[in-house]
Coordinates of C-alpha atoms in Angstrom, one line a residue:
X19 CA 10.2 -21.4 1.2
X20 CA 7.7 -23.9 1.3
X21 CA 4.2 -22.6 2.6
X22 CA 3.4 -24.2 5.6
X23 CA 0.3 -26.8 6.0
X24 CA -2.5 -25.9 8.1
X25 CA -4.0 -29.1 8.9
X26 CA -1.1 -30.6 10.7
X27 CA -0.7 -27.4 12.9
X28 CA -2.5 -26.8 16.3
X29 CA -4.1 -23.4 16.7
X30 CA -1.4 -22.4 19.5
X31 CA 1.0 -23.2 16.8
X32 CA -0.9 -21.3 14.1
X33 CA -1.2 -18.3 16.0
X34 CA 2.5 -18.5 17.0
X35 CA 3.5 -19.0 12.9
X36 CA 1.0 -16.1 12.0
X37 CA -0.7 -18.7 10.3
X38 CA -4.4 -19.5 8.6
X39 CA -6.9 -17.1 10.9
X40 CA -3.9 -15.3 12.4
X41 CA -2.2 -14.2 9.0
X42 CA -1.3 -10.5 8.9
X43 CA -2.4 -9.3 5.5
X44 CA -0.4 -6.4 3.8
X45 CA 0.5 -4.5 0.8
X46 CA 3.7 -3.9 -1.1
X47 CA 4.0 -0.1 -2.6
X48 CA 5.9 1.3 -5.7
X49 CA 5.8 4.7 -6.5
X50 CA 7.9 6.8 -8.8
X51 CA 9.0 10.4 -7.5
X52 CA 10.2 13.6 -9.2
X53 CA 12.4 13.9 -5.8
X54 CA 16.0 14.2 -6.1
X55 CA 16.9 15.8 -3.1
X56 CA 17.5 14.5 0.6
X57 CA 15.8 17.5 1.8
X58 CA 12.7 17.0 -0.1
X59 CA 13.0 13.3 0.4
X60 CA 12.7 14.1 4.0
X61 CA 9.9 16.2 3.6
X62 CA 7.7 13.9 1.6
X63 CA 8.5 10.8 3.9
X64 CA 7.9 12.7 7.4
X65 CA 4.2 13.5 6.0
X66 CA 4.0 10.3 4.2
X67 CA 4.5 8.1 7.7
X68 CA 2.7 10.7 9.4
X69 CA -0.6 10.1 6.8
X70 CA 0.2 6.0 7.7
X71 CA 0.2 6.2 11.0
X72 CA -2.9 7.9 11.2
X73 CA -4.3 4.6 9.4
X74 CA -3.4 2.4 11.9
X75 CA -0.3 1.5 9.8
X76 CA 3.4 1.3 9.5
X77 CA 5.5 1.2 6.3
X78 CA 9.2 -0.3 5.8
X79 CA 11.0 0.6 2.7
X80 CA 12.0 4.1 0.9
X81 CA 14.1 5.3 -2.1
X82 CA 14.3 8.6 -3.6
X83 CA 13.6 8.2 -7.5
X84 CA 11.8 4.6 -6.1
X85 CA 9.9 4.8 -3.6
X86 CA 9.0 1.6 -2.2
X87 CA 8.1 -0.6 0.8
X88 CA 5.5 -2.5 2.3
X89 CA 2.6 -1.4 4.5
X90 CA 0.9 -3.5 7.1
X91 CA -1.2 -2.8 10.5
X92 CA 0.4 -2.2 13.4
X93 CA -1.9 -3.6 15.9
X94 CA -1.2 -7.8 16.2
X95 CA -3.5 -9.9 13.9
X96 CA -4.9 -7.1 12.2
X97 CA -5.1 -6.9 8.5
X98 CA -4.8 -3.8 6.0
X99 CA -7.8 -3.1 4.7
X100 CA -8.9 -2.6 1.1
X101 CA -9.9 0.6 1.8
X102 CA -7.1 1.9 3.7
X103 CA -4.9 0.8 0.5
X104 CA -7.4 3.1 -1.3
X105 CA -6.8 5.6 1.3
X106 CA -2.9 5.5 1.1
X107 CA -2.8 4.9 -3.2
X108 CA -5.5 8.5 -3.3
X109 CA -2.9 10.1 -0.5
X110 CA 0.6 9.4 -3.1
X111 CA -1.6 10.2 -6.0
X112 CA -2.5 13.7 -5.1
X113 CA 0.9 14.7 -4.2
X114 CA 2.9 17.0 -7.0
X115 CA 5.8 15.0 -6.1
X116 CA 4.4 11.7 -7.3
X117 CA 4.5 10.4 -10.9
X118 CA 3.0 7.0 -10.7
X119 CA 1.6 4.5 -7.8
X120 CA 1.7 0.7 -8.1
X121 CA 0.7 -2.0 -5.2
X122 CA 0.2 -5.5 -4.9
X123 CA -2.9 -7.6 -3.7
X124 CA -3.0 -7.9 -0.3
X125 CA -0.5 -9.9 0.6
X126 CA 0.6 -12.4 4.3
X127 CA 3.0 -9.8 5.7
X128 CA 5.0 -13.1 7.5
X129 CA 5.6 -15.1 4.2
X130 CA 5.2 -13.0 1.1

């Protein structure tokens, strides 16, 4: 997909594309588990969406061994922060059931 150009576009139009100051900035999250249950798996996830969404967040993805998605603000034109990536990688990191944690730069959640 080609990106789209900015200086042809009226800001109604911007905002409408989620475009230049109305991009929604996000991060894509790898992690690998030592889970191989559904019953841990659902453990794990309930507090993991529990932690994002006391961020200001939301997360779409999952996977067992794999565990990954992409996390982005839930309030309109907001962006994820640098530090709430910080926050979320230090959250996976200090759980037992986490081997490793990988994420992108921020990323525009619309066109990425």
């Amino acid at each position: 997909m080609k990106p789209y150009q900015l200086e042809n576009k009226k800001r109604r139009i911007q905002k409408k594309l989620f475009l230049g100051e109305f991009a929604m900035l996000g991060f894509e999250l790898s992690c690998e588990t030592t889970i191989n249950d559904f019953a841990r798996y659902d453990t794990f996830v309930d507090d993991f969406i529990d932690y994002v969404d006391s961020l200001g967040l939301c997360f779409g993805g999952g996977g067992l061994e794999l565990f990954e998605g992409f996390l982005c603000c839930t309030k309109r034109y907001e962006d994820v922060t640098e530090e709430q990536k910080a926050q979320v990688v230090k959250w996976l990191e200090a759980r037992e059931e986490v081997k490793s944690v990988n994420t992108s730069e921020l990323l525009d959640a619309n066109y990425f």
